[in-house]
mmCIF file with all atom_site columns, C-alpha atoms and ligand atoms in Angstrom:
data_model
loop_
_atom_site.group_PDB
_atom_site.id
_atom_site.type_symbol
_atom_site.label_atom_id
_atom_site.label_alt_id
_atom_site.label_comp_id
_atom_site.label_asym_id
_atom_site.label_entity_id
_atom_site.label_seq_id
_atom_site.pdbx_PDB_ins_code
_atom_site.Cartn_x
_atom_site.Cartn_y
_atom_site.Cartn_z
_atom_site.occupancy
_atom_site.B_iso_or_equiv
_atom_site.pdbx_formal_charge
_atom_site.auth_seq_id
_atom_site.auth_comp_id
_atom_site.auth_asym_id
_atom_site.auth_atom_id
_atom_site.pdbx_PDB_model_num
ATOM   1   C  CA  . MET J 1 1   ? 13.726  -7.503  -11.969 1.00 78.00 ? 28  MET J CA  1
ATOM   2   C  CA  . ASP J 1 2   ? 10.176  -8.412  -12.869 1.00 94.00 ? 29  ASP J CA  1
ATOM   3   C  CA  . CYS J 1 3   ? 8.120   -6.585  -10.244 1.00 98.00 ? 30  CYS J CA  1
ATOM   4   C  CA  . ILE J 1 4   ? 4.603   -5.482  -11.115 1.00 98.00 ? 31  ILE J CA  1
ATOM   5   C  CA  . PHE J 1 5   ? 4.543   -2.697  -8.489  1.00 98.00 ? 32  PHE J CA  1
ATOM   6   C  CA  . CYS J 1 6   ? 7.881   -1.332  -9.726  1.00 98.00 ? 33  CYS J CA  1
ATOM   7   C  CA  . LYS J 1 7   ? 6.312   -1.207  -13.191 1.00 98.00 ? 34  LYS J CA  1
ATOM   8   C  CA  . ILE J 1 8   ? 3.330   0.669   -11.738 1.00 98.00 ? 35  ILE J CA  1
ATOM   9   C  CA  . ALA J 1 9   ? 5.686   3.042   -9.867  1.00 98.00 ? 36  ALA J CA  1
ATOM   10  C  CA  . ASN J 1 10  ? 7.604   3.638   -13.114 1.00 97.00 ? 37  ASN J CA  1
ATOM   11  C  CA  . LYS J 1 11  ? 4.328   4.288   -14.994 1.00 96.00 ? 38  LYS J CA  1
ATOM   12  C  CA  . GLU J 1 12  ? 4.961   1.334   -17.287 1.00 97.00 ? 39  GLU J CA  1
ATOM   13  C  CA  . LEU J 1 13  ? 1.473   0.035   -16.445 1.00 96.00 ? 40  LEU J CA  1
ATOM   14  C  CA  . ASP J 1 14  ? -1.784  1.957   -16.507 1.00 93.00 ? 41  ASP J CA  1
ATOM   15  C  CA  . THR J 1 15  ? -3.160  2.373   -12.984 1.00 97.00 ? 42  THR J CA  1
ATOM   16  C  CA  . GLN J 1 16  ? -5.634  4.597   -11.167 1.00 97.00 ? 43  GLN J CA  1
ATOM   17  C  CA  . VAL J 1 17  ? -3.256  6.701   -9.048  1.00 98.00 ? 44  VAL J CA  1
ATOM   18  C  CA  . VAL J 1 18  ? -4.830  8.420   -6.022  1.00 98.00 ? 45  VAL J CA  1
ATOM   19  C  CA  . PHE J 1 19  ? -1.717  9.878   -4.319  1.00 98.00 ? 46  PHE J CA  1
ATOM   20  C  CA  . GLU J 1 20  ? 1.873   10.482  -5.319  1.00 98.00 ? 47  GLU J CA  1
ATOM   21  C  CA  . ASN J 1 21  ? 4.963   12.221  -4.015  1.00 98.00 ? 48  ASN J CA  1
ATOM   22  C  CA  . ASP J 1 22  ? 8.710   11.643  -4.480  1.00 98.00 ? 49  ASP J CA  1
ATOM   23  C  CA  . GLN J 1 23  ? 8.793   8.558   -2.280  1.00 98.00 ? 50  GLN J CA  1
ATOM   24  C  CA  . VAL J 1 24  ? 5.291   7.090   -2.255  1.00 98.00 ? 51  VAL J CA  1
ATOM   25  C  CA  . LEU J 1 25  ? 2.615   6.041   -4.731  1.00 98.00 ? 52  LEU J CA  1
ATOM   26  C  CA  . ALA J 1 26  ? -0.957  4.977   -3.969  1.00 98.00 ? 53  ALA J CA  1
ATOM   27  C  CA  . PHE J 1 27  ? -3.351  3.389   -6.444  1.00 98.00 ? 54  PHE J CA  1
ATOM   28  C  CA  . GLU J 1 28  ? -6.612  1.463   -6.650  1.00 98.00 ? 55  GLU J CA  1
ATOM   29  C  CA  . ASP J 1 29  ? -6.358  -2.295  -6.039  1.00 98.00 ? 56  ASP J CA  1
ATOM   30  C  CA  . VAL J 1 30  ? -7.294  -4.212  -9.205  1.00 98.00 ? 57  VAL J CA  1
ATOM   31  C  CA  . ASN J 1 31  ? -9.408  -6.658  -7.150  1.00 98.00 ? 58  ASN J CA  1
ATOM   32  C  CA  . PRO J 1 32  ? -11.060 -4.502  -4.474  1.00 98.00 ? 59  PRO J CA  1
ATOM   33  C  CA  . GLN J 1 33  ? -12.174 -6.126  -1.222  1.00 98.00 ? 60  GLN J CA  1
ATOM   34  C  CA  . ALA J 1 34  ? -14.080 -3.061  0.005   1.00 98.00 ? 61  ALA J CA  1
ATOM   35  C  CA  . PRO J 1 35  ? -15.688 0.031   -1.575  1.00 98.00 ? 62  PRO J CA  1
ATOM   36  C  CA  . THR J 1 36  ? -12.351 1.782   -0.998  1.00 98.00 ? 63  THR J CA  1
ATOM   37  C  CA  . HIS J 1 37  ? -9.291  -0.423  -1.504  1.00 98.00 ? 64  HIS J CA  1
ATOM   38  C  CA  . ILE J 1 38  ? -6.065  1.454   -2.108  1.00 98.00 ? 65  ILE J CA  1
ATOM   39  C  CA  . LEU J 1 39  ? -2.510  0.120   -2.159  1.00 99.00 ? 66  LEU J CA  1
ATOM   40  C  CA  . VAL J 1 40  ? 0.166   2.425   -0.742  1.00 99.00 ? 67  VAL J CA  1
ATOM   41  C  CA  . ILE J 1 41  ? 3.734   1.600   -1.769  1.00 98.00 ? 68  ILE J CA  1
ATOM   42  C  CA  . PRO J 1 42  ? 7.213   3.070   -1.521  1.00 98.00 ? 69  PRO J CA  1
ATOM   43  C  CA  . LYS J 1 43  ? 8.494   3.744   -5.041  1.00 98.00 ? 70  LYS J CA  1
ATOM   44  C  CA  . LYS J 1 44  ? 11.721  2.050   -3.983  1.00 98.00 ? 71  LYS J CA  1
ATOM   45  C  CA  . HIS J 1 45  ? 11.657  -1.726  -4.332  1.00 98.00 ? 72  HIS J CA  1
ATOM   46  C  CA  . ILE J 1 46  ? 11.585  -3.234  -0.831  1.00 98.00 ? 73  ILE J CA  1
ATOM   47  C  CA  . PRO J 1 47  ? 10.334  -6.847  -0.766  1.00 98.00 ? 74  PRO J CA  1
ATOM   48  C  CA  . ASN J 1 48  ? 8.480   -6.793  2.560   1.00 98.00 ? 75  ASN J CA  1
ATOM   49  C  CA  . ILE J 1 49  ? 8.482   -5.282  6.072   1.00 98.00 ? 76  ILE J CA  1
ATOM   50  C  CA  . GLN J 1 50  ? 10.891  -7.895  7.387   1.00 98.00 ? 77  GLN J CA  1
ATOM   51  C  CA  . GLU J 1 51  ? 13.543  -6.853  4.858   1.00 98.00 ? 78  GLU J CA  1
ATOM   52  C  CA  . MET J 1 52  ? 13.125  -3.130  5.480   1.00 98.00 ? 79  MET J CA  1
ATOM   53  C  CA  . LYS J 1 53  ? 16.359  -1.465  6.619   1.00 98.00 ? 80  LYS J CA  1
ATOM   54  C  CA  . LEU J 1 54  ? 16.214  1.019   9.484   1.00 98.00 ? 81  LEU J CA  1
ATOM   55  C  CA  . GLU J 1 55  ? 17.058  3.987   7.243   1.00 98.00 ? 82  GLU J CA  1
ATOM   56  C  CA  . ASP J 1 56  ? 14.202  3.064   4.893   1.00 98.00 ? 83  ASP J CA  1
ATOM   57  C  CA  . GLN J 1 57  ? 11.858  2.639   7.854   1.00 98.00 ? 84  GLN J CA  1
ATOM   58  C  CA  . GLN J 1 58  ? 12.774  6.076   9.172   1.00 98.00 ? 85  GLN J CA  1
ATOM   59  C  CA  . LEU J 1 59  ? 12.329  7.763   5.802   1.00 98.00 ? 86  LEU J CA  1
ATOM   60  C  CA  . LEU J 1 60  ? 9.441   5.870   4.271   1.00 98.00 ? 87  LEU J CA  1
ATOM   61  C  CA  . LEU J 1 61  ? 7.082   4.755   7.039   1.00 98.00 ? 88  LEU J CA  1
ATOM   62  C  CA  . PRO J 1 62  ? 6.166   8.326   8.039   1.00 98.00 ? 89  PRO J CA  1
ATOM   63  C  CA  . GLU J 1 63  ? 5.632   9.166   4.360   1.00 98.00 ? 90  GLU J CA  1
ATOM   64  C  CA  . ILE J 1 64  ? 3.432   6.110   3.880   1.00 98.00 ? 91  ILE J CA  1
ATOM   65  C  CA  . PHE J 1 65  ? 1.299   6.864   6.937   1.00 98.00 ? 92  PHE J CA  1
ATOM   66  C  CA  . GLN J 1 66  ? 0.944   10.518  5.988   1.00 98.00 ? 93  GLN J CA  1
ATOM   67  C  CA  . ALA J 1 67  ? -0.274  9.331   2.576   1.00 98.00 ? 94  ALA J CA  1
ATOM   68  C  CA  . ILE J 1 68  ? -2.755  7.002   4.276   1.00 98.00 ? 95  ILE J CA  1
ATOM   69  C  CA  . GLN J 1 69  ? -4.130  9.895   6.371   1.00 98.00 ? 96  GLN J CA  1
ATOM   70  C  CA  . GLN J 1 70  ? -4.399  12.100  3.286   1.00 98.00 ? 97  GLN J CA  1
ATOM   71  C  CA  . ILE J 1 71  ? -6.185  9.434   1.247   1.00 98.00 ? 98  ILE J CA  1
ATOM   72  C  CA  . ALA J 1 72  ? -8.559  8.644   4.142   1.00 98.00 ? 99  ALA J CA  1
ATOM   73  C  CA  . ASP J 1 73  ? -9.485  12.343  4.264   1.00 98.00 ? 100 ASP J CA  1
ATOM   74  C  CA  . ASP J 1 74  ? -9.904  12.519  0.476   1.00 98.00 ? 101 ASP J CA  1
ATOM   75  C  CA  . LYS J 1 75  ? -12.086 9.372   0.465   1.00 98.00 ? 102 LYS J CA  1
ATOM   76  C  CA  . GLU J 1 76  ? -14.124 10.682  3.441   1.00 98.00 ? 103 GLU J CA  1
ATOM   77  C  CA  . LEU J 1 77  ? -13.394 7.644   5.605   1.00 98.00 ? 104 LEU J CA  1
ATOM   78  C  CA  . GLU J 1 78  ? -14.126 9.575   8.798   1.00 98.00 ? 105 GLU J CA  1
ATOM   79  C  CA  . LYS J 1 79  ? -16.021 6.580   10.234  1.00 98.00 ? 106 LYS J CA  1
ATOM   80  C  CA  . GLY J 1 80  ? -12.841 4.508   10.087  1.00 98.00 ? 107 GLY J CA  1
ATOM   81  C  CA  . TYR J 1 81  ? -10.813 2.213   7.942   1.00 98.00 ? 108 TYR J CA  1
ATOM   82  C  CA  . ARG J 1 82  ? -8.354  -0.659  8.071   1.00 98.00 ? 109 ARG J CA  1
ATOM   83  C  CA  . VAL J 1 83  ? -4.655  -0.728  7.152   1.00 98.00 ? 110 VAL J CA  1
ATOM   84  C  CA  . VAL J 1 84  ? -3.222  -4.167  6.335   1.00 98.00 ? 111 VAL J CA  1
ATOM   85  C  CA  . ASN J 1 85  ? 0.254   -5.370  5.541   1.00 98.00 ? 112 ASN J CA  1
ATOM   86  C  CA  . ASN J 1 86  ? 0.672   -8.982  4.496   1.00 98.00 ? 113 ASN J CA  1
ATOM   87  C  CA  . CYS J 1 87  ? 4.269   -10.107 5.100   1.00 98.00 ? 114 CYS J CA  1
ATOM   88  C  CA  . LYS J 1 88  ? 5.714   -13.091 3.211   1.00 98.00 ? 115 LYS J CA  1
ATOM   89  C  CA  . ASP J 1 89  ? 3.934   -16.337 2.326   1.00 98.00 ? 116 ASP J CA  1
ATOM   90  C  CA  . SER J 1 90  ? 2.250   -17.183 5.631   1.00 97.00 ? 117 SER J CA  1
ATOM   91  C  CA  . GLY J 1 91  ? 1.128   -13.576 5.972   1.00 98.00 ? 118 GLY J CA  1
ATOM   92  C  CA  . GLY J 1 92  ? -0.693  -13.847 2.661   1.00 97.00 ? 119 GLY J CA  1
ATOM   93  C  CA  . GLN J 1 93  ? 1.667   -11.660 0.628   1.00 98.00 ? 120 GLN J CA  1
ATOM   94  C  CA  . THR J 1 94  ? 1.332   -12.297 -3.114  1.00 98.00 ? 121 THR J CA  1
ATOM   95  C  CA  . VAL J 1 95  ? 3.216   -9.305  -4.559  1.00 98.00 ? 122 VAL J CA  1
ATOM   96  C  CA  . ASN J 1 96  ? 6.777   -9.060  -3.241  1.00 98.00 ? 123 ASN J CA  1
ATOM   97  C  CA  . HIS J 1 97  ? 7.017   -5.269  -3.186  1.00 98.00 ? 124 HIS J CA  1
ATOM   98  C  CA  . LEU J 1 98  ? 6.130   -3.712  0.165   1.00 98.00 ? 125 LEU J CA  1
ATOM   99  C  CA  . HIS J 1 99  ? 2.566   -2.386  0.199   1.00 99.00 ? 126 HIS J CA  1
ATOM   100 C  CA  . PHE J 1 100 ? -0.091  -1.373  2.679   1.00 99.00 ? 127 PHE J CA  1
ATOM   101 C  CA  . HIS J 1 101 ? -3.756  -1.990  1.940   1.00 98.00 ? 128 HIS J CA  1
ATOM   102 C  CA  . LEU J 1 102 ? -6.123  0.836   2.905   1.00 98.00 ? 129 LEU J CA  1
ATOM   103 C  CA  . LEU J 1 103 ? -9.628  -0.597  3.127   1.00 98.00 ? 130 LEU J CA  1
ATOM   104 C  CA  . GLY J 1 104 ? -12.745 1.366   3.902   1.00 98.00 ? 131 GLY J CA  1
ATOM   105 C  CA  . GLY J 1 105 ? -16.328 2.159   3.049   1.00 98.00 ? 132 GLY J CA  1
ATOM   106 C  CA  . ARG J 1 106 ? -17.783 -0.786  4.932   1.00 98.00 ? 133 ARG J CA  1
ATOM   107 C  CA  . VAL J 1 107 ? -17.621 -2.199  8.469   1.00 97.00 ? 134 VAL J CA  1
ATOM   108 C  CA  . MET J 1 108 ? -14.666 -4.565  8.803   1.00 97.00 ? 135 MET J CA  1
ATOM   109 C  CA  . GLN J 1 109 ? -14.869 -7.954  10.501  1.00 96.00 ? 136 GLN J CA  1
ATOM   110 C  CA  . TRP J 1 110 ? -12.404 -9.476  12.955  1.00 97.00 ? 137 TRP J CA  1
ATOM   111 C  CA  . PRO J 1 111 ? -10.579 -11.854 12.973  1.00 95.00 ? 138 PRO J CA  1
ATOM   112 C  CA  . PRO J 1 112 ? -9.378  -11.681 9.378   1.00 91.00 ? 139 PRO J CA  1
ATOM   113 C  CA  . GLY J 1 113 ? -9.125  -14.943 7.450   1.00 83.00 ? 140 GLY J CA  1
HETATM 114 P  P1  . LIG K 2 .   ? -0.960  -9.011  -1.123  1.00 61.42 ? 342 LIG K P1  1
HETATM 115 O  O1  . LIG K 2 .   ? -1.749  -10.284 -1.231  1.00 61.42 ? 342 LIG K O1  1
HETATM 116 O  O2  . LIG K 2 .   ? 0.436   -9.184  -1.675  1.00 61.42 ? 342 LIG K O2  1
HETATM 117 O  O3  . LIG K 2 .   ? -0.991  -8.404  0.229   1.00 61.42 ? 342 LIG K O3  1
HETATM 118 O  O4  . LIG K 2 .   ? -1.714  -7.971  -2.044  1.00 61.42 ? 342 LIG K O4  1
HETATM 119 C  C1  . LIG K 2 .   ? -1.459  -7.791  -3.396  1.00 61.42 ? 342 LIG K C1  1
HETATM 120 C  C2  . LIG K 2 .   ? -2.594  -6.956  -3.927  1.00 61.42 ? 342 LIG K C2  1
HETATM 121 O  O5  . LIG K 2 .   ? -2.205  -6.443  -5.178  1.00 61.42 ? 342 LIG K O5  1
HETATM 122 C  C3  . LIG K 2 .   ? -3.901  -7.719  -4.144  1.00 61.42 ? 342 LIG K C3  1
HETATM 123 O  O6  . LIG K 2 .   ? -4.936  -7.095  -3.402  1.00 61.42 ? 342 LIG K O6  1
HETATM 124 C  C4  . LIG K 2 .   ? -4.120  -7.638  -5.641  1.00 61.42 ? 342 LIG K C4  1
HETATM 125 O  O7  . LIG K 2 .   ? -5.484  -7.493  -5.977  1.00 61.42 ? 342 LIG K O7  1
HETATM 126 C  C5  . LIG K 2 .   ? -3.307  -6.430  -6.039  1.00 61.42 ? 342 LIG K C5  1
HETATM 127 N  N1  . LIG K 2 .   ? -2.758  -6.463  -7.380  1.00 61.42 ? 342 LIG K N1  1
HETATM 128 C  C6  . LIG K 2 .   ? -2.069  -7.487  -7.953  1.00 61.42 ? 342 LIG K C6  1
HETATM 129 N  N2  . LIG K 2 .   ? -1.678  -7.155  -9.200  1.00 61.42 ? 342 LIG K N2  1
HETATM 130 C  C7  . LIG K 2 .   ? -2.125  -5.882  -9.403  1.00 61.42 ? 342 LIG K C7  1
HETATM 131 C  C8  . LIG K 2 .   ? -2.025  -4.985  -10.519 1.00 61.42 ? 342 LIG K C8  1
HETATM 132 O  O8  . LIG K 2 .   ? -1.449  -5.282  -11.563 1.00 61.42 ? 342 LIG K O8  1
HETATM 133 N  N3  . LIG K 2 .   ? -2.611  -3.766  -10.373 1.00 61.42 ? 342 LIG K N3  1
HETATM 134 C  C9  . LIG K 2 .   ? -3.252  -3.395  -9.224  1.00 61.42 ? 342 LIG K C9  1
HETATM 135 N  N4  . LIG K 2 .   ? -3.798  -2.167  -9.214  1.00 61.42 ? 342 LIG K N4  1
HETATM 136 N  N5  . LIG K 2 .   ? -3.361  -4.210  -8.165  1.00 61.42 ? 342 LIG K N5  1
HETATM 137 C  C10 . LIG K 2 .   ? -2.805  -5.442  -8.248  1.00 61.42 ? 342 LIG K C10 1
HETATM 138 ZN ZN1 . LIG K 2 .   ? 9.148   -3.692  -6.884  1.00 61.42 ? 343 LIG K ZN1 1
#
């Protein structure tokens, strides 16, 4: 399977890792949309939220959101931040390995494009 985020999770590609545990990896987005733009992924290949099985949800979503809290503390985002998941084509997903964007360091606008 040719998945760029699996390659990052397997350390086959050089990436700026900011958080890691057994289940989760977080790294700097290559094309940042805010002063802080981190991608938080499960190491396991899951294509998107819609294809996430209940057992993976129960194991991985708490891990992912604990990582997000930890990174937000580390990056001193006490004023706030945004978490984004783009799901499938109409949601704007371009990499088909589940990931959450953590964006911060500036005031976010709403609605998103
Ligand atoms: P999506 O559009 O799927 O929600 O987000 C994919 C994100 O992955 C984009 O923000 C894009 O900049 C980022 N991205 C794509 N390829 C790479 C890569 O090879 N390395 C890193 N660090 N980020 C990537
Ligand atoms: Zn993958």
